[in-house]
Amino acid sequence: MSDLHTELKKSIIEQLNLEDMEVSEIENDEHLFGDGLGLDSIDALELIVLLEKDYGIKLSDPNQGKEIFNSINTMADFIEKNRTR
Amino acid sequence: MNRELFVHNSIVIRNSKVYKNGQLIFEAETDLSISKFLKKIYKQQELKYPKFFKMDNLSKLGYLGVELLTHGDIQDKETALVFANSSSSLETDTAYAETMNEFPSPSLFVYTLPNIMLGEISIRHQLRSENVFFISEDFDPGLFVDYSKALFQQKKVVNVLCGWVDLHNNEYDVFLWQIALSGGKKFNEEELKKLYLPTHE
């Protein structure tokens, strides 16, 4: 697991107040929404803020979110390719 | 219908203490922050509701108060909610305003109305009932009595859950009670004052 993957898991737990969850409990390919972590629409907005705040990425097309926020793997891939900080 | 109404159970959360029907049922260190105090109640009660951690402190107070009041079980899904406070959602409004300088927080924004607490309680207990949230300068028993009696008189409800849930500058004052057509103490302004005031300093 890369540092970015671990960093993302820590940020998600902290930013989304997943108090009872540990980094080791989130699988890289686990769905973040629906049956996986069970995140909701407000969490999706927080993830968009997280991308901009921590990695300088502003989503131009909100519809991209569905693919980007599919899992930790898809988020990390997108950040690697688009980060400005 | 002008039948007599009764108060079933009551909960007071104040000064790091929780009282149920006048009896102390939980006490924490007085120097705890409100967040830690609320988390301690949640853990002590062995509650399992992860959404608790996403709520603002006002909603946490309302959620915990109702769990303690009802043992987590509201049978009548038409139970009306009649709530009030004096500080509205000011704590969260302020916290949200501070995030606006940089990245406005969506998760804070959704709690910038006090009646969101009623939504949280309704979701938790799958209520499909009438609810109302008043803002009044101080705890006003007459407001609760008049509004609740009107609900019963109009035959809209057979159960009402009332609450005064105030939070300002990390000071909290919570008083919740259930009203029904039978059992318990008489539901009037005098009895409400007695239930609210004994531990109020």
PDB file of C-alpha atoms in Angstrom:
ATOM      1  CA  MET A   1       0.000   0.000   0.000  1.00  0.00           C
ATOM      2  CA  SER A   2       1.423   3.394  -1.024  1.00  0.00           C
ATOM      3  CA  ASP A   3       1.756   6.351   1.313  1.00  0.00           C
ATOM      4  CA  LEU A   4      -0.949   8.103  -0.703  1.00  0.00           C
ATOM      5  CA  HIS A   5      -3.399   5.256  -0.116  1.00  0.00           C
ATOM      6  CA  THR A   6      -2.772   5.366   3.647  1.00  0.00           C
ATOM      7  CA  GLU A   7      -2.911   9.162   3.692  1.00  0.00           C
ATOM      8  CA  LEU A   8      -6.250   9.103   1.876  1.00  0.00           C
ATOM      9  CA  LYS A   9      -7.725   6.573   4.295  1.00  0.00           C
ATOM     10  CA  LYS A  10      -6.611   8.666   7.277  1.00  0.00           C
ATOM     11  CA  SER A  11      -8.060  11.828   5.718  1.00  0.00           C
ATOM     12  CA  ILE A  12     -11.371  10.156   4.920  1.00  0.00           C
ATOM     13  CA  ILE A  13     -11.720   8.784   8.465  1.00  0.00           C
ATOM     14  CA  GLU A  14     -10.916  12.206   9.936  1.00  0.00           C
ATOM     15  CA  GLN A  15     -12.826  14.433   7.506  1.00  0.00           C
ATOM     16  CA  LEU A  16     -15.932  12.254   7.361  1.00  0.00           C
ATOM     17  CA  ASN A  17     -15.970  11.469  11.108  1.00  0.00           C
ATOM     18  CA  LEU A  18     -15.841   7.691  10.659  1.00  0.00           C
ATOM     19  CA  GLU A  19     -14.931   7.420  14.342  1.00  0.00           C
ATOM     20  CA  ASP A  20     -15.248   3.679  14.744  1.00  0.00           C
ATOM     21  CA  MET A  21     -13.158   2.831  11.677  1.00  0.00           C
ATOM     22  CA  GLU A  22      -9.433   2.014  11.370  1.00  0.00           C
ATOM     23  CA  VAL A  23      -7.187   2.513   8.328  1.00  0.00           C
ATOM     24  CA  SER A  24      -6.648  -1.260   8.164  1.00  0.00           C
ATOM     25  CA  GLU A  25     -10.406  -1.825   7.817  1.00  0.00           C
ATOM     26  CA  ILE A  26     -10.679   0.044   4.506  1.00  0.00           C
ATOM     27  CA  GLU A  27      -9.724  -2.075   1.487  1.00  0.00           C
ATOM     28  CA  ASN A  28      -8.135  -0.310  -1.499  1.00  0.00           C
ATOM     29  CA  ASP A  29     -10.753  -1.645  -3.907  1.00  0.00           C
ATOM     30  CA  GLU A  30     -13.744  -1.409  -1.567  1.00  0.00           C
ATOM     31  CA  HIS A  31     -16.651   0.743  -2.793  1.00  0.00           C
ATOM     32  CA  LEU A  32     -16.746   3.997  -0.858  1.00  0.00           C
ATOM     33  CA  PHE A  33     -20.485   4.471  -1.435  1.00  0.00           C
ATOM     34  CA  GLY A  34     -23.384   2.002  -1.329  1.00  0.00           C
ATOM     35  CA  ASP A  35     -22.554  -1.399   0.087  1.00  0.00           C
ATOM     36  CA  GLY A  36     -18.951  -0.544   0.928  1.00  0.00           C
ATOM     37  CA  LEU A  37     -18.179   2.196   3.411  1.00  0.00           C
ATOM     38  CA  GLY A  38     -21.739   3.480   3.078  1.00  0.00           C
ATOM     39  CA  LEU A  39     -20.828   7.121   2.486  1.00  0.00           C
ATOM     40  CA  ASP A  40     -23.647   9.524   1.579  1.00  0.00           C
ATOM     41  CA  SER A  41     -24.130  12.552  -0.678  1.00  0.00           C
ATOM     42  CA  ILE A  42     -22.797  15.017   1.909  1.00  0.00           C
ATOM     43  CA  ASP A  43     -19.678  12.861   2.222  1.00  0.00           C
ATOM     44  CA  ALA A  44     -19.267  13.136  -1.560  1.00  0.00           C
ATOM     45  CA  LEU A  45     -19.227  16.925  -1.245  1.00  0.00           C
ATOM     46  CA  GLU A  46     -16.648  16.671   1.538  1.00  0.00           C
ATOM     47  CA  LEU A  47     -14.469  14.487  -0.712  1.00  0.00           C
ATOM     48  CA  ILE A  48     -14.633  17.144  -3.439  1.00  0.00           C
ATOM     49  CA  VAL A  49     -13.480  19.724  -0.853  1.00  0.00           C
ATOM     50  CA  LEU A  50     -10.718  17.344   0.278  1.00  0.00           C
ATOM     51  CA  LEU A  51      -9.375  17.014  -3.287  1.00  0.00           C
ATOM     52  CA  GLU A  52      -9.150  20.778  -3.644  1.00  0.00           C
ATOM     53  CA  LYS A  53      -7.809  21.508  -0.162  1.00  0.00           C
ATOM     54  CA  ASP A  54      -5.170  18.777   0.081  1.00  0.00           C
ATOM     55  CA  TYR A  55      -4.192  18.201  -3.540  1.00  0.00           C
ATOM     56  CA  GLY A  56      -5.142  21.399  -5.380  1.00  0.00           C
ATOM     57  CA  ILE A  57      -7.562  19.571  -7.683  1.00  0.00           C
ATOM     58  CA  LYS A  58     -10.761  21.341  -8.622  1.00  0.00           C
ATOM     59  CA  LEU A  59     -13.325  19.071 -10.249  1.00  0.00           C
ATOM     60  CA  SER A  60     -14.607  20.805 -13.383  1.00  0.00           C
ATOM     61  CA  ASP A  61     -17.248  18.176 -14.092  1.00  0.00           C
ATOM     62  CA  PRO A  62     -19.155  16.918 -11.014  1.00  0.00           C
ATOM     63  CA  ASN A  63     -20.182  13.834 -13.006  1.00  0.00           C
ATOM     64  CA  GLN A  64     -16.551  12.684 -12.823  1.00  0.00           C
ATOM     65  CA  GLY A  65     -17.096  12.067  -9.127  1.00  0.00           C
ATOM     66  CA  LYS A  66     -18.830   8.735  -9.613  1.00  0.00           C
ATOM     67  CA  GLU A  67     -15.694   7.183 -11.170  1.00  0.00           C
ATOM     68  CA  ILE A  68     -13.120   9.047  -9.092  1.00  0.00           C
ATOM     69  CA  PHE A  69     -14.737   8.246  -5.754  1.00  0.00           C
ATOM     70  CA  ASN A  70     -15.430   4.606  -6.575  1.00  0.00           C
ATOM     71  CA  SER A  71     -12.664   3.359  -4.256  1.00  0.00           C
ATOM     72  CA  ILE A  72      -9.383   4.360  -2.602  1.00  0.00           C
ATOM     73  CA  ASN A  73      -7.586   2.953  -5.686  1.00  0.00           C
ATOM     74  CA  THR A  74      -9.509   5.144  -8.146  1.00  0.00           C
ATOM     75  CA  MET A  75      -9.079   8.211  -5.935  1.00  0.00           C
ATOM     76  CA  ALA A  76      -5.327   7.632  -5.615  1.00  0.00           C
ATOM     77  CA  ASP A  77      -4.955   7.132  -9.399  1.00  0.00           C
ATOM     78  CA  PHE A  78      -6.802  10.348 -10.130  1.00  0.00           C
ATOM     79  CA  ILE A  79      -4.788  12.316  -7.551  1.00  0.00           C
ATOM     80  CA  GLU A  80      -1.436  10.991  -8.897  1.00  0.00           C
ATOM     81  CA  LYS A  81      -2.338  12.187 -12.390  1.00  0.00           C
ATOM     82  CA  ASN A  82      -3.872  15.552 -11.499  1.00  0.00           C
ATOM     83  CA  ARG A  83      -2.392  16.848  -8.268  1.00  0.00           C
ATOM     84  CA  THR A  84      -0.952  20.355  -8.216  1.00  0.00           C
ATOM     85  CA  ARG A  85       0.456  20.152  -4.695  1.00  0.00           C
TER      86      ARG A  85
ATOM     87  CA  MET B   1     -61.660  16.753  22.994  1.00  0.00           C
ATOM     88  CA  ASN B   2     -60.509  18.271  26.255  1.00  0.00           C
ATOM     89  CA  ARG B   3     -59.112  15.238  28.031  1.00  0.00           C
ATOM     90  CA  GLU B   4     -56.377  15.511  30.612  1.00  0.00           C
ATOM     91  CA  LEU B   5     -52.829  14.878  29.396  1.00  0.00           C
ATOM     92  CA  PHE B   6     -49.934  13.296  31.259  1.00  0.00           C
ATOM     93  CA  VAL B   7     -46.130  13.435  31.273  1.00  0.00           C
ATOM     94  CA  HIS B   8     -44.609   9.956  31.021  1.00  0.00           C
ATOM     95  CA  ASN B   9     -40.862  10.179  31.392  1.00  0.00           C
ATOM     96  CA  SER B  10     -38.434  13.047  31.457  1.00  0.00           C
ATOM     97  CA  ILE B  11     -34.730  13.532  30.811  1.00  0.00           C
ATOM     98  CA  VAL B  12     -32.519  16.405  31.889  1.00  0.00           C
ATOM     99  CA  ILE B  13     -28.943  16.781  30.578  1.00  0.00           C
ATOM    100  CA  ARG B  14     -27.125  19.607  32.295  1.00  0.00           C
ATOM    101  CA  ASN B  15     -23.739  20.362  33.935  1.00  0.00           C
ATOM    102  CA  SER B  16     -22.115  17.036  32.918  1.00  0.00           C
ATOM    103  CA  LYS B  17     -25.008  15.074  34.424  1.00  0.00           C
ATOM    104  CA  VAL B  18     -27.979  13.138  33.066  1.00  0.00           C
ATOM    105  CA  TYR B  19     -31.184  12.747  35.061  1.00  0.00           C
ATOM    106  CA  LYS B  20     -34.071  10.452  34.174  1.00  0.00           C
ATOM    107  CA  ASN B  21     -37.336  11.127  36.010  1.00  0.00           C
ATOM    108  CA  GLY B  22     -35.347  13.174  38.505  1.00  0.00           C
ATOM    109  CA  GLN B  23     -32.833  10.430  39.250  1.00  0.00           C
ATOM    110  CA  LEU B  24     -29.148  10.865  38.368  1.00  0.00           C
ATOM    111  CA  ILE B  25     -28.280   8.146  35.825  1.00  0.00           C
ATOM    112  CA  PHE B  26     -24.959   9.410  34.430  1.00  0.00           C
ATOM    113  CA  GLU B  27     -22.251  11.776  35.543  1.00  0.00           C
ATOM    114  CA  ALA B  28     -18.984  12.760  33.862  1.00  0.00           C
ATOM    115  CA  GLU B  29     -15.998  14.888  34.829  1.00  0.00           C
ATOM    116  CA  THR B  30     -16.981  18.559  34.725  1.00  0.00           C
ATOM    117  CA  ASP B  31     -13.892  19.610  32.732  1.00  0.00           C
ATOM    118  CA  LEU B  32     -14.794  17.503  29.669  1.00  0.00           C
ATOM    119  CA  SER B  33     -15.502  19.291  26.393  1.00  0.00           C
ATOM    120  CA  ILE B  34     -19.080  18.895  25.199  1.00  0.00           C
ATOM    121  CA  SER B  35     -17.941  16.596  22.359  1.00  0.00           C
ATOM    122  CA  LYS B  36     -16.165  14.270  24.795  1.00  0.00           C
ATOM    123  CA  PHE B  37     -19.078  14.374  27.242  1.00  0.00           C
ATOM    124  CA  LEU B  38     -21.547  13.394  24.505  1.00  0.00           C
ATOM    125  CA  LYS B  39     -19.259  10.644  23.228  1.00  0.00           C
ATOM    126  CA  LYS B  40     -18.968   9.303  26.761  1.00  0.00           C
ATOM    127  CA  ILE B  41     -22.758   9.037  27.074  1.00  0.00           C
ATOM    128  CA  TYR B  42     -22.886   7.317  23.658  1.00  0.00           C
ATOM    129  CA  LYS B  43     -20.261   4.749  24.703  1.00  0.00           C
ATOM    130  CA  GLN B  44     -21.713   4.221  28.178  1.00  0.00           C
ATOM    131  CA  GLN B  45     -25.135   3.540  26.678  1.00  0.00           C
ATOM    132  CA  GLU B  46     -23.534   1.100  24.182  1.00  0.00           C
ATOM    133  CA  LEU B  47     -25.347   2.786  21.312  1.00  0.00           C
ATOM    134  CA  LYS B  48     -24.623   1.597  17.761  1.00  0.00           C
ATOM    135  CA  TYR B  49     -25.496   4.397  15.382  1.00  0.00           C
ATOM    136  CA  PRO B  50     -22.422   5.556  13.374  1.00  0.00           C
ATOM    137  CA  LYS B  51     -24.369   8.557  12.042  1.00  0.00           C
ATOM    138  CA  PHE B  52     -24.062  10.002  15.557  1.00  0.00           C
ATOM    139  CA  PHE B  53     -20.463  10.950  14.835  1.00  0.00           C
ATOM    140  CA  LYS B  54     -21.487  12.977  11.785  1.00  0.00           C
ATOM    141  CA  MET B  55     -24.018  15.113  13.664  1.00  0.00           C
ATOM    142  CA  ASP B  56     -23.361  18.548  15.094  1.00  0.00           C
ATOM    143  CA  ASN B  57     -23.463  18.864  18.881  1.00  0.00           C
ATOM    144  CA  LEU B  58     -27.037  20.185  18.931  1.00  0.00           C
ATOM    145  CA  SER B  59     -28.319  17.136  17.042  1.00  0.00           C
ATOM    146  CA  LYS B  60     -26.186  14.853  19.214  1.00  0.00           C
ATOM    147  CA  LEU B  61     -27.872  16.311  22.316  1.00  0.00           C
ATOM    148  CA  GLY B  62     -31.327  15.725  20.823  1.00  0.00           C
ATOM    149  CA  TYR B  63     -30.484  12.234  19.568  1.00  0.00           C
ATOM    150  CA  LEU B  64     -28.969  11.120  22.901  1.00  0.00           C
ATOM    151  CA  GLY B  65     -31.799  12.677  24.898  1.00  0.00           C
ATOM    152  CA  VAL B  66     -34.406  10.758  22.907  1.00  0.00           C
ATOM    153  CA  GLU B  67     -32.439   7.492  23.147  1.00  0.00           C
ATOM    154  CA  LEU B  68     -32.245   7.868  26.936  1.00  0.00           C
ATOM    155  CA  LEU B  69     -35.881   8.929  27.225  1.00  0.00           C
ATOM    156  CA  THR B  70     -37.326   6.115  25.125  1.00  0.00           C
ATOM    157  CA  HIS B  71     -34.733   3.329  25.514  1.00  0.00           C
ATOM    158  CA  GLY B  72     -34.263   3.733  21.766  1.00  0.00           C
ATOM    159  CA  ASP B  73     -37.792   2.593  21.027  1.00  0.00           C
ATOM    160  CA  ILE B  74     -40.630   4.861  19.886  1.00  0.00           C
ATOM    161  CA  GLN B  75     -43.516   2.499  19.133  1.00  0.00           C
ATOM    162  CA  ASP B  76     -45.949   5.082  17.757  1.00  0.00           C
ATOM    163  CA  LYS B  77     -44.481   6.290  14.456  1.00  0.00           C
ATOM    164  CA  GLU B  78     -46.983   9.169  14.445  1.00  0.00           C
ATOM    165  CA  THR B  79     -45.523  10.614  17.658  1.00  0.00           C
ATOM    166  CA  ALA B  80     -45.282  14.375  17.120  1.00  0.00           C
ATOM    167  CA  LEU B  81     -42.096  16.265  18.005  1.00  0.00           C
ATOM    168  CA  VAL B  82     -42.482  19.686  19.643  1.00  0.00           C
ATOM    169  CA  PHE B  83     -39.092  21.255  20.337  1.00  0.00           C
ATOM    170  CA  ALA B  84     -37.676  24.658  21.188  1.00  0.00           C
ATOM    171  CA  ASN B  85     -34.525  26.440  22.283  1.00  0.00           C
ATOM    172  CA  SER B  86     -33.150  29.962  22.602  1.00  0.00           C
ATOM    173  CA  SER B  87     -29.893  29.769  20.644  1.00  0.00           C
ATOM    174  CA  SER B  88     -31.173  28.126  17.460  1.00  0.00           C
ATOM    175  CA  SER B  89     -28.191  26.519  15.658  1.00  0.00           C
ATOM    176  CA  LEU B  90     -25.835  29.392  16.459  1.00  0.00           C
ATOM    177  CA  GLU B  91     -22.866  27.192  17.437  1.00  0.00           C
ATOM    178  CA  THR B  92     -22.876  25.411  14.102  1.00  0.00           C
ATOM    179  CA  ASP B  93     -23.700  28.594  12.179  1.00  0.00           C
ATOM    180  CA  THR B  94     -20.568  30.175  13.641  1.00  0.00           C
ATOM    181  CA  ALA B  95     -18.411  27.130  12.931  1.00  0.00           C
ATOM    182  CA  TYR B  96     -19.677  27.057   9.344  1.00  0.00           C
ATOM    183  CA  ALA B  97     -19.089  30.797   8.890  1.00  0.00           C
ATOM    184  CA  GLU B  98     -15.462  30.281   9.909  1.00  0.00           C
ATOM    185  CA  THR B  99     -14.952  27.646   7.184  1.00  0.00           C
ATOM    186  CA  MET B 100     -16.265  30.084   4.572  1.00  0.00           C
ATOM    187  CA  ASN B 101     -12.975  31.963   4.611  1.00  0.00           C
ATOM    188  CA  GLU B 102     -11.319  28.996   2.921  1.00  0.00           C
ATOM    189  CA  PHE B 103     -13.303  25.866   2.054  1.00  0.00           C
ATOM    190  CA  PRO B 104     -16.958  25.972   3.183  1.00  0.00           C
ATOM    191  CA  SER B 105     -17.806  22.674   4.862  1.00  0.00           C
ATOM    192  CA  PRO B 106     -20.831  20.871   3.369  1.00  0.00           C
ATOM    193  CA  SER B 107     -21.174  18.679   6.447  1.00  0.00           C
ATOM    194  CA  LEU B 108     -21.413  21.739   8.720  1.00  0.00           C
ATOM    195  CA  PHE B 109     -23.723  23.567   6.333  1.00  0.00           C
ATOM    196  CA  VAL B 110     -26.401  20.872   6.551  1.00  0.00           C
ATOM    197  CA  TYR B 111     -26.711  21.483  10.307  1.00  0.00           C
ATOM    198  CA  THR B 112     -27.199  25.250  10.101  1.00  0.00           C
ATOM    199  CA  LEU B 113     -30.874  24.998  11.090  1.00  0.00           C
ATOM    200  CA  PRO B 114     -32.079  23.817  14.525  1.00  0.00           C
ATOM    201  CA  ASN B 115     -34.897  21.668  13.161  1.00  0.00           C
ATOM    202  CA  ILE B 116     -32.356  19.411  11.434  1.00  0.00           C
ATOM    203  CA  MET B 117     -32.209  17.779  14.866  1.00  0.00           C
ATOM    204  CA  LEU B 118     -35.851  16.772  14.428  1.00  0.00           C
ATOM    205  CA  GLY B 119     -34.973  15.254  11.060  1.00  0.00           C
ATOM    206  CA  GLU B 120     -32.210  13.212  12.677  1.00  0.00           C
ATOM    207  CA  ILE B 121     -34.586  11.958  15.388  1.00  0.00           C
ATOM    208  CA  SER B 122     -37.277  11.172  12.799  1.00  0.00           C
ATOM    209  CA  ILE B 123     -34.805   9.258  10.597  1.00  0.00           C
ATOM    210  CA  ARG B 124     -33.463   7.310  13.564  1.00  0.00           C
ATOM    211  CA  HIS B 125     -36.954   6.279  14.710  1.00  0.00           C
ATOM    212  CA  GLN B 126     -38.641   6.225  11.283  1.00  0.00           C
ATOM    213  CA  LEU B 127     -41.214   8.772  12.414  1.00  0.00           C
ATOM    214  CA  ARG B 128     -43.653  10.115   9.838  1.00  0.00           C
ATOM    215  CA  SER B 129     -45.173  12.685  12.094  1.00  0.00           C
ATOM    216  CA  GLU B 130     -45.757  16.362  12.620  1.00  0.00           C
ATOM    217  CA  ASN B 131     -42.812  18.291  14.007  1.00  0.00           C
ATOM    218  CA  VAL B 132     -42.176  21.881  14.954  1.00  0.00           C
ATOM    219  CA  PHE B 133     -39.238  23.849  16.336  1.00  0.00           C
ATOM    220  CA  PHE B 134     -39.755  27.141  18.198  1.00  0.00           C
ATOM    221  CA  ILE B 135     -37.206  29.725  19.251  1.00  0.00           C
ATOM    222  CA  SER B 136     -37.989  31.448  22.566  1.00  0.00           C
ATOM    223  CA  GLU B 137     -35.798  33.529  24.829  1.00  0.00           C
ATOM    224  CA  ASP B 138     -36.151  31.161  27.785  1.00  0.00           C
ATOM    225  CA  PHE B 139     -37.750  27.799  28.517  1.00  0.00           C
ATOM    226  CA  ASP B 140     -41.458  28.573  28.150  1.00  0.00           C
ATOM    227  CA  PRO B 141     -43.737  25.840  29.584  1.00  0.00           C
ATOM    228  CA  GLY B 142     -46.842  27.638  28.305  1.00  0.00           C
ATOM    229  CA  LEU B 143     -45.646  27.355  24.716  1.00  0.00           C
ATOM    230  CA  PHE B 144     -45.282  23.576  24.987  1.00  0.00           C
ATOM    231  CA  VAL B 145     -48.585  23.152  26.833  1.00  0.00           C
ATOM    232  CA  ASP B 146     -50.600  25.268  24.385  1.00  0.00           C
ATOM    233  CA  TYR B 147     -49.141  23.747  21.222  1.00  0.00           C
ATOM    234  CA  SER B 148     -49.260  20.155  22.452  1.00  0.00           C
ATOM    235  CA  LYS B 149     -52.847  20.484  23.711  1.00  0.00           C
ATOM    236  CA  ALA B 150     -53.869  21.882  20.342  1.00  0.00           C
ATOM    237  CA  LEU B 151     -52.395  18.810  18.628  1.00  0.00           C
ATOM    238  CA  PHE B 152     -54.376  16.491  20.897  1.00  0.00           C
ATOM    239  CA  GLN B 153     -57.556  18.563  20.586  1.00  0.00           C
ATOM    240  CA  GLN B 154     -57.341  18.430  16.811  1.00  0.00           C
ATOM    241  CA  LYS B 155     -56.982  14.640  17.150  1.00  0.00           C
ATOM    242  CA  LYS B 156     -53.753  14.771  15.183  1.00  0.00           C
ATOM    243  CA  VAL B 157     -51.800  12.702  17.698  1.00  0.00           C
ATOM    244  CA  VAL B 158     -52.014  10.355  20.655  1.00  0.00           C
ATOM    245  CA  ASN B 159     -48.367  10.802  21.647  1.00  0.00           C
ATOM    246  CA  VAL B 160     -46.113  13.855  21.706  1.00  0.00           C
ATOM    247  CA  LEU B 161     -42.421  14.059  22.512  1.00  0.00           C
ATOM    248  CA  CYS B 162     -41.361  17.525  23.659  1.00  0.00           C
ATOM    249  CA  GLY B 163     -37.900  18.944  24.058  1.00  0.00           C
ATOM    250  CA  TRP B 164     -35.986  22.005  25.118  1.00  0.00           C
ATOM    251  CA  VAL B 165     -32.501  21.499  23.627  1.00  0.00           C
ATOM    252  CA  ASP B 166     -30.292  24.545  23.903  1.00  0.00           C
ATOM    253  CA  LEU B 167     -26.594  24.907  23.167  1.00  0.00           C
ATOM    254  CA  HIS B 168     -24.568  28.089  23.313  1.00  0.00           C
ATOM    255  CA  ASN B 169     -20.877  28.716  24.043  1.00  0.00           C
ATOM    256  CA  ASN B 170     -20.526  25.001  24.849  1.00  0.00           C
ATOM    257  CA  GLU B 171     -23.191  25.357  27.570  1.00  0.00           C
ATOM    258  CA  TYR B 172     -26.027  22.899  27.071  1.00  0.00           C
ATOM    259  CA  ASP B 173     -29.453  22.631  28.618  1.00  0.00           C
ATOM    260  CA  VAL B 174     -31.631  19.678  27.658  1.00  0.00           C
ATOM    261  CA  PHE B 175     -35.066  18.756  28.960  1.00  0.00           C
ATOM    262  CA  LEU B 176     -37.160  16.142  27.147  1.00  0.00           C
ATOM    263  CA  TRP B 177     -40.451  14.531  28.069  1.00  0.00           C
ATOM    264  CA  GLN B 178     -43.252  12.438  26.585  1.00  0.00           C
ATOM    265  CA  ILE B 179     -46.950  13.303  26.735  1.00  0.00           C
ATOM    266  CA  ALA B 180     -49.815  10.838  26.389  1.00  0.00           C
ATOM    267  CA  LEU B 181     -53.477  10.446  27.260  1.00  0.00           C
ATOM    268  CA  SER B 182     -52.830   8.394  30.393  1.00  0.00           C
ATOM    269  CA  GLY B 183     -50.303   7.665  33.125  1.00  0.00           C
ATOM    270  CA  GLY B 184     -47.581   9.737  34.796  1.00  0.00           C
ATOM    271  CA  LYS B 185     -47.792  13.301  36.107  1.00  0.00           C
ATOM    272  CA  LYS B 186     -50.344  15.836  34.957  1.00  0.00           C
ATOM    273  CA  PHE B 187     -49.216  17.852  31.970  1.00  0.00           C
ATOM    274  CA  ASN B 188     -49.454  21.516  32.901  1.00  0.00           C
ATOM    275  CA  GLU B 189     -47.144  24.511  33.284  1.00  0.00           C
ATOM    276  CA  GLU B 190     -46.578  24.021  37.012  1.00  0.00           C
ATOM    277  CA  GLU B 191     -45.529  20.378  36.675  1.00  0.00           C
ATOM    278  CA  LEU B 192     -43.254  21.210  33.743  1.00  0.00           C
ATOM    279  CA  LYS B 193     -41.522  23.919  35.755  1.00  0.00           C
ATOM    280  CA  LYS B 194     -40.993  21.476  38.620  1.00  0.00           C
ATOM    281  CA  LEU B 195     -39.543  18.847  36.303  1.00  0.00           C
ATOM    282  CA  TYR B 196     -37.305  21.376  34.575  1.00  0.00           C
ATOM    283  CA  LEU B 197     -36.111  23.403  37.533  1.00  0.00           C
ATOM    284  CA  PRO B 198     -34.897  21.103  40.349  1.00  0.00           C
ATOM    285  CA  THR B 199     -31.403  20.645  38.971  1.00  0.00           C
ATOM    286  CA  HIS B 200     -31.275  23.887  37.037  1.00  0.00           C
ATOM    287  CA  GLU B 201     -28.668  26.218  38.531  1.00  0.00           C
TER     288      GLU B 201
END
